[in-house]
């Protein structure tokens, strides 16, 4: 089949593109290669895909509606895996308009492309951030997510609502995946593992928010990619017996689904740092700080629905995953 992968130069997008090519599919990857973080890292990810004859990259911005529309009309994609977005909770406090352009206008452009070109399945990235002020653990897709604590989270909630409206109006099968703290080789420099590793190696202190009293459902990149590949093969169908009164928010009478995709096992931040110290053989100098605006105290994914649907079960534990990241980091940055 022919796939469109948005955010193909990104952490998850590059690995998904690679996996699809290995499986024998044709992949058109797009990315705007913005400078939110090191463009050289994005280019290096693309370089790893250059060996695949069935991968073709096009530099393109999601908010360029005419070009996105033309791309869909010309390529006639079978399926779309939409991973491009302006990421980052804290950056959304500094540059909110970037999130409107990419996460709202860009998402709508993708939905319109799917609408007008008979795409058989749209899988798109949501986020665990949508759980916001929710405190009941683990986070379940059966729960309300109406109280986000950052604009980034609000745009991801909006993506789910927009997808549902298109599934309802036009019968487009859509599946949203709420990612939980993805980490591993080729990861994003703005995320904790990358920043901690760089600082520790360079002998600098690491900023540990809320005095380390945080926990995250850290999920290794290969486990995330496996889940995405399985989900995109499971095209949602309408459930005509579903109603708002008795149905779960994660499904619908439309061909619409939402899943958590995470490890299902939260890890304390200080334990995560200990795993990194062990992998590096260096003790970190910790700069204990207060809670940051937009942060949440804990994340923990209930992945039972995803397991029941596609047999998804993460395999990589934090100690192994952190070690693999450190090995990659040392090799990549010499």
Short mmCIF file of N, CA and C in Angstrom, two decimals, residues 90-176:
data_model
loop_
_atom_site.label_atom_id
_atom_site.label_comp_id
_atom_site.label_asym_id
_atom_site.label_seq_id
_atom_site.Cartn_x
_atom_site.Cartn_y
_atom_site.Cartn_z
N UNK A 90 6.05 22.82 27.67
CA UNK A 90 6.57 24.10 28.15
C UNK A 90 6.70 25.12 27.02
N UNK A 91 7.04 24.66 25.81
CA UNK A 91 7.18 25.58 24.68
C UNK A 91 5.83 26.20 24.31
N UNK A 92 4.75 25.48 24.62
CA UNK A 92 3.42 26.02 24.29
C UNK A 92 3.10 27.25 25.14
N UNK A 93 3.81 27.45 26.24
CA UNK A 93 3.64 28.66 27.03
C UNK A 93 4.36 29.85 26.39
N UNK A 94 5.39 29.56 25.60
CA UNK A 94 6.21 30.60 24.98
C UNK A 94 5.71 30.99 23.59
N UNK A 95 5.26 30.02 22.83
CA UNK A 95 4.92 30.27 21.42
C UNK A 95 3.60 29.59 21.07
N UNK A 96 2.49 30.06 21.63
CA UNK A 96 1.22 29.36 21.44
C UNK A 96 0.75 29.33 19.99
N UNK A 97 1.08 30.35 19.20
CA UNK A 97 0.59 30.39 17.82
C UNK A 97 1.15 29.26 16.97
N UNK A 98 2.35 28.79 17.32
CA UNK A 98 2.92 27.66 16.57
C UNK A 98 2.04 26.42 16.70
N UNK A 99 1.37 26.29 17.83
CA UNK A 99 0.51 25.14 18.07
C UNK A 99 -0.80 25.25 17.30
N UNK A 100 -1.28 26.48 17.13
CA UNK A 100 -2.48 26.68 16.32
C UNK A 100 -2.19 26.34 14.86
N UNK A 101 -1.05 26.80 14.36
CA UNK A 101 -0.71 26.56 12.95
C UNK A 101 -0.52 25.08 12.65
N UNK A 102 0.26 24.40 13.46
CA UNK A 102 0.60 23.01 13.18
C UNK A 102 -0.46 22.04 13.66
N UNK A 103 -0.89 22.18 14.92
CA UNK A 103 -1.73 21.16 15.54
C UNK A 103 -3.20 21.32 15.22
N UNK A 104 -3.64 22.52 14.87
CA UNK A 104 -5.05 22.73 14.55
C UNK A 104 -5.26 22.88 13.04
N UNK A 105 -4.65 23.90 12.45
CA UNK A 105 -4.80 24.09 11.01
C UNK A 105 -4.20 22.89 10.25
N UNK A 106 -3.03 22.43 10.69
CA UNK A 106 -2.39 21.30 10.03
C UNK A 106 -3.22 20.03 10.13
N UNK A 107 -3.77 19.78 11.30
CA UNK A 107 -4.61 18.59 11.48
C UNK A 107 -5.85 18.66 10.60
N UNK A 108 -6.43 19.84 10.49
CA UNK A 108 -7.60 20.00 9.63
C UNK A 108 -7.24 19.77 8.16
N UNK A 109 -6.07 20.23 7.75
CA UNK A 109 -5.64 20.00 6.37
C UNK A 109 -5.52 18.51 6.07
N UNK A 110 -5.02 17.74 7.03
CA UNK A 110 -4.91 16.30 6.86
C UNK A 110 -6.30 15.66 6.79
N UNK A 111 -7.20 16.07 7.66
CA UNK A 111 -8.57 15.55 7.62
C UNK A 111 -9.23 15.84 6.29
N UNK A 112 -9.04 17.04 5.77
CA UNK A 112 -9.62 17.40 4.48
C UNK A 112 -9.03 16.55 3.35
N UNK A 113 -7.72 16.31 3.42
CA UNK A 113 -7.10 15.44 2.42
C UNK A 113 -7.68 14.05 2.44
N UNK A 114 -7.89 13.51 3.64
CA UNK A 114 -8.49 12.18 3.77
C UNK A 114 -9.93 12.19 3.26
N UNK A 115 -10.66 13.24 3.56
CA UNK A 115 -12.06 13.35 3.14
C UNK A 115 -12.21 13.31 1.63
N UNK A 116 -11.38 14.05 0.93
CA UNK A 116 -11.57 14.21 -0.52
C UNK A 116 -10.89 13.13 -1.35
N UNK A 117 -10.16 12.23 -0.69
CA UNK A 117 -9.38 11.27 -1.47
C UNK A 117 -9.54 9.83 -1.00
N UNK A 118 -10.64 9.56 -0.29
CA UNK A 118 -11.03 8.20 0.06
C UNK A 118 -9.92 7.42 0.76
N UNK A 119 -9.24 8.06 1.70
CA UNK A 119 -8.24 7.38 2.52
C UNK A 119 -8.95 6.37 3.41
N UNK A 120 -8.44 5.13 3.46
CA UNK A 120 -9.17 4.07 4.16
C UNK A 120 -8.94 4.06 5.67
N UNK A 121 -7.88 4.75 6.15
CA UNK A 121 -7.65 4.80 7.60
C UNK A 121 -6.68 5.92 7.90
N UNK A 122 -7.08 6.79 8.83
CA UNK A 122 -6.20 7.83 9.36
C UNK A 122 -5.85 7.48 10.80
N UNK A 123 -4.57 7.26 11.07
CA UNK A 123 -4.06 7.09 12.43
C UNK A 123 -3.31 8.37 12.79
N UNK A 124 -3.62 8.97 13.92
CA UNK A 124 -3.00 10.25 14.26
C UNK A 124 -2.52 10.24 15.72
N UNK A 125 -1.55 11.11 15.99
CA UNK A 125 -0.96 11.19 17.32
C UNK A 125 -1.78 12.12 18.20
N UNK A 126 -2.26 11.57 19.31
CA UNK A 126 -2.77 12.38 20.40
C UNK A 126 -1.70 12.33 21.50
N UNK A 127 -2.08 12.53 22.75
CA UNK A 127 -1.07 12.60 23.80
C UNK A 127 -1.68 12.30 25.16
N UNK A 128 -0.87 11.74 26.03
CA UNK A 128 -1.30 11.53 27.42
C UNK A 128 -1.57 12.86 28.12
N UNK A 129 -1.07 13.96 27.54
CA UNK A 129 -1.30 15.27 28.14
C UNK A 129 -2.77 15.63 28.21
N UNK A 130 -3.61 14.99 27.39
CA UNK A 130 -5.03 15.33 27.40
C UNK A 130 -5.67 15.03 28.75
N UNK A 131 -5.05 14.16 29.56
CA UNK A 131 -5.64 13.80 30.85
C UNK A 131 -5.57 14.93 31.87
N UNK A 132 -4.68 15.89 31.66
CA UNK A 132 -4.69 17.11 32.44
C UNK A 132 -4.82 16.94 33.93
N UNK A 133 -5.92 17.44 34.48
CA UNK A 133 -6.14 17.42 35.92
C UNK A 133 -6.68 16.10 36.44
N UNK A 134 -6.87 15.13 35.56
CA UNK A 134 -7.34 13.81 36.02
C UNK A 134 -6.37 13.23 37.05
N UNK A 135 -6.91 12.65 38.09
CA UNK A 135 -6.07 12.06 39.14
C UNK A 135 -6.29 10.56 39.30
N UNK A 136 -7.40 10.03 38.80
CA UNK A 136 -7.66 8.59 38.89
C UNK A 136 -6.64 7.84 38.03
N UNK A 137 -5.97 6.88 38.65
CA UNK A 137 -4.94 6.12 37.94
C UNK A 137 -5.35 4.65 37.84
N UNK A 138 -4.97 3.95 36.76
CA UNK A 138 -4.32 4.49 35.57
C UNK A 138 -5.28 5.31 34.72
N UNK A 139 -4.72 6.15 33.84
CA UNK A 139 -5.54 6.95 32.94
C UNK A 139 -6.25 6.02 31.96
N UNK A 140 -7.55 6.18 31.85
CA UNK A 140 -8.35 5.32 30.98
C UNK A 140 -9.05 6.15 29.91
N UNK A 141 -9.15 5.60 28.72
CA UNK A 141 -9.87 6.27 27.64
C UNK A 141 -11.37 6.33 27.91
N UNK A 142 -11.82 5.63 28.94
CA UNK A 142 -13.23 5.72 29.36
C UNK A 142 -13.51 7.00 30.15
N UNK A 143 -12.45 7.68 30.58
CA UNK A 143 -12.60 8.85 31.44
C UNK A 143 -12.73 10.13 30.62
N UNK A 144 -13.36 11.14 31.22
CA UNK A 144 -13.44 12.46 30.62
C UNK A 144 -12.05 13.09 30.58
N UNK A 145 -11.79 13.85 29.52
CA UNK A 145 -10.51 14.58 29.41
C UNK A 145 -10.80 16.04 29.04
N UNK A 146 -11.55 16.69 29.89
CA UNK A 146 -12.02 18.04 29.59
C UNK A 146 -11.29 19.13 30.35
N UNK A 147 -10.19 18.77 31.03
CA UNK A 147 -9.49 19.78 31.84
C UNK A 147 -7.97 19.75 31.58
N UNK A 148 -7.55 20.11 30.36
CA UNK A 148 -6.11 20.16 30.05
C UNK A 148 -5.43 21.28 30.83
N UNK A 149 -4.12 21.12 31.05
CA UNK A 149 -3.37 22.14 31.81
C UNK A 149 -2.30 22.81 30.96
N UNK A 150 -2.34 22.60 29.65
CA UNK A 150 -1.45 23.31 28.73
C UNK A 150 -2.15 23.46 27.39
N UNK A 151 -1.72 24.45 26.62
CA UNK A 151 -2.30 24.64 25.29
C UNK A 151 -1.98 23.43 24.41
N UNK A 152 -0.77 22.89 24.55
CA UNK A 152 -0.41 21.68 23.79
C UNK A 152 -1.45 20.59 24.01
N UNK A 153 -1.79 20.33 25.28
CA UNK A 153 -2.78 19.31 25.59
C UNK A 153 -4.14 19.66 24.99
N UNK A 154 -4.50 20.92 25.04
CA UNK A 154 -5.78 21.36 24.50
C UNK A 154 -5.85 21.11 22.99
N UNK A 155 -4.74 21.33 22.28
CA UNK A 155 -4.75 21.08 20.83
C UNK A 155 -4.89 19.59 20.54
N UNK A 156 -4.31 18.75 21.38
CA UNK A 156 -4.42 17.31 21.16
C UNK A 156 -5.84 16.82 21.43
N UNK A 157 -6.48 17.36 22.45
CA UNK A 157 -7.89 17.07 22.68
C UNK A 157 -8.72 17.53 21.48
N UNK A 158 -8.39 18.73 20.97
CA UNK A 158 -9.10 19.25 19.80
C UNK A 158 -8.93 18.32 18.60
N UNK A 159 -7.74 17.76 18.43
CA UNK A 159 -7.51 16.81 17.33
C UNK A 159 -8.48 15.64 17.38
N UNK A 160 -8.70 15.12 18.59
CA UNK A 160 -9.62 14.00 18.74
C UNK A 160 -11.05 14.41 18.38
N UNK A 161 -11.45 15.59 18.82
CA UNK A 161 -12.79 16.09 18.52
C UNK A 161 -12.97 16.33 17.02
N UNK A 162 -11.97 16.90 16.39
CA UNK A 162 -12.02 17.15 14.95
C UNK A 162 -12.11 15.84 14.18
N UNK A 163 -11.31 14.86 14.61
CA UNK A 163 -11.33 13.56 13.95
C UNK A 163 -12.71 12.92 14.07
N UNK A 164 -13.32 13.03 15.25
CA UNK A 164 -14.64 12.43 15.42
C UNK A 164 -15.66 13.07 14.49
N UNK A 165 -15.60 14.38 14.37
CA UNK A 165 -16.57 15.06 13.50
C UNK A 165 -16.44 14.59 12.05
N UNK A 166 -15.21 14.36 11.59
CA UNK A 166 -15.01 13.89 10.22
C UNK A 166 -15.39 12.42 10.07
N UNK A 167 -15.14 11.64 11.10
CA UNK A 167 -15.59 10.24 11.07
C UNK A 167 -17.11 10.19 11.00
N UNK A 168 -17.77 11.06 11.76
CA UNK A 168 -19.23 11.08 11.79
C UNK A 168 -19.82 11.61 10.49
N UNK A 169 -19.29 12.72 10.00
CA UNK A 169 -19.86 13.37 8.82
C UNK A 169 -19.56 12.63 7.52
N UNK A 170 -18.32 12.14 7.40
CA UNK A 170 -17.86 11.63 6.11
C UNK A 170 -17.48 10.16 6.13
N UNK A 171 -17.64 9.51 7.28
CA UNK A 171 -17.34 8.08 7.36
C UNK A 171 -15.87 7.74 7.26
N UNK A 172 -14.99 8.71 7.59
CA UNK A 172 -13.55 8.46 7.52
C UNK A 172 -13.13 7.68 8.76
N UNK A 173 -12.58 6.48 8.63
CA UNK A 173 -12.10 5.75 9.81
C UNK A 173 -10.87 6.45 10.41
N UNK A 174 -10.97 6.81 11.68
CA UNK A 174 -9.86 7.49 12.35
C UNK A 174 -9.53 6.80 13.67
N UNK A 175 -8.25 6.72 13.97
CA UNK A 175 -7.79 6.18 15.25
C UNK A 175 -6.78 7.14 15.86
N UNK A 176 -7.08 7.62 17.06
CA UNK A 176 -6.16 8.48 17.79
C UNK A 176 -5.38 7.69 18.82
#
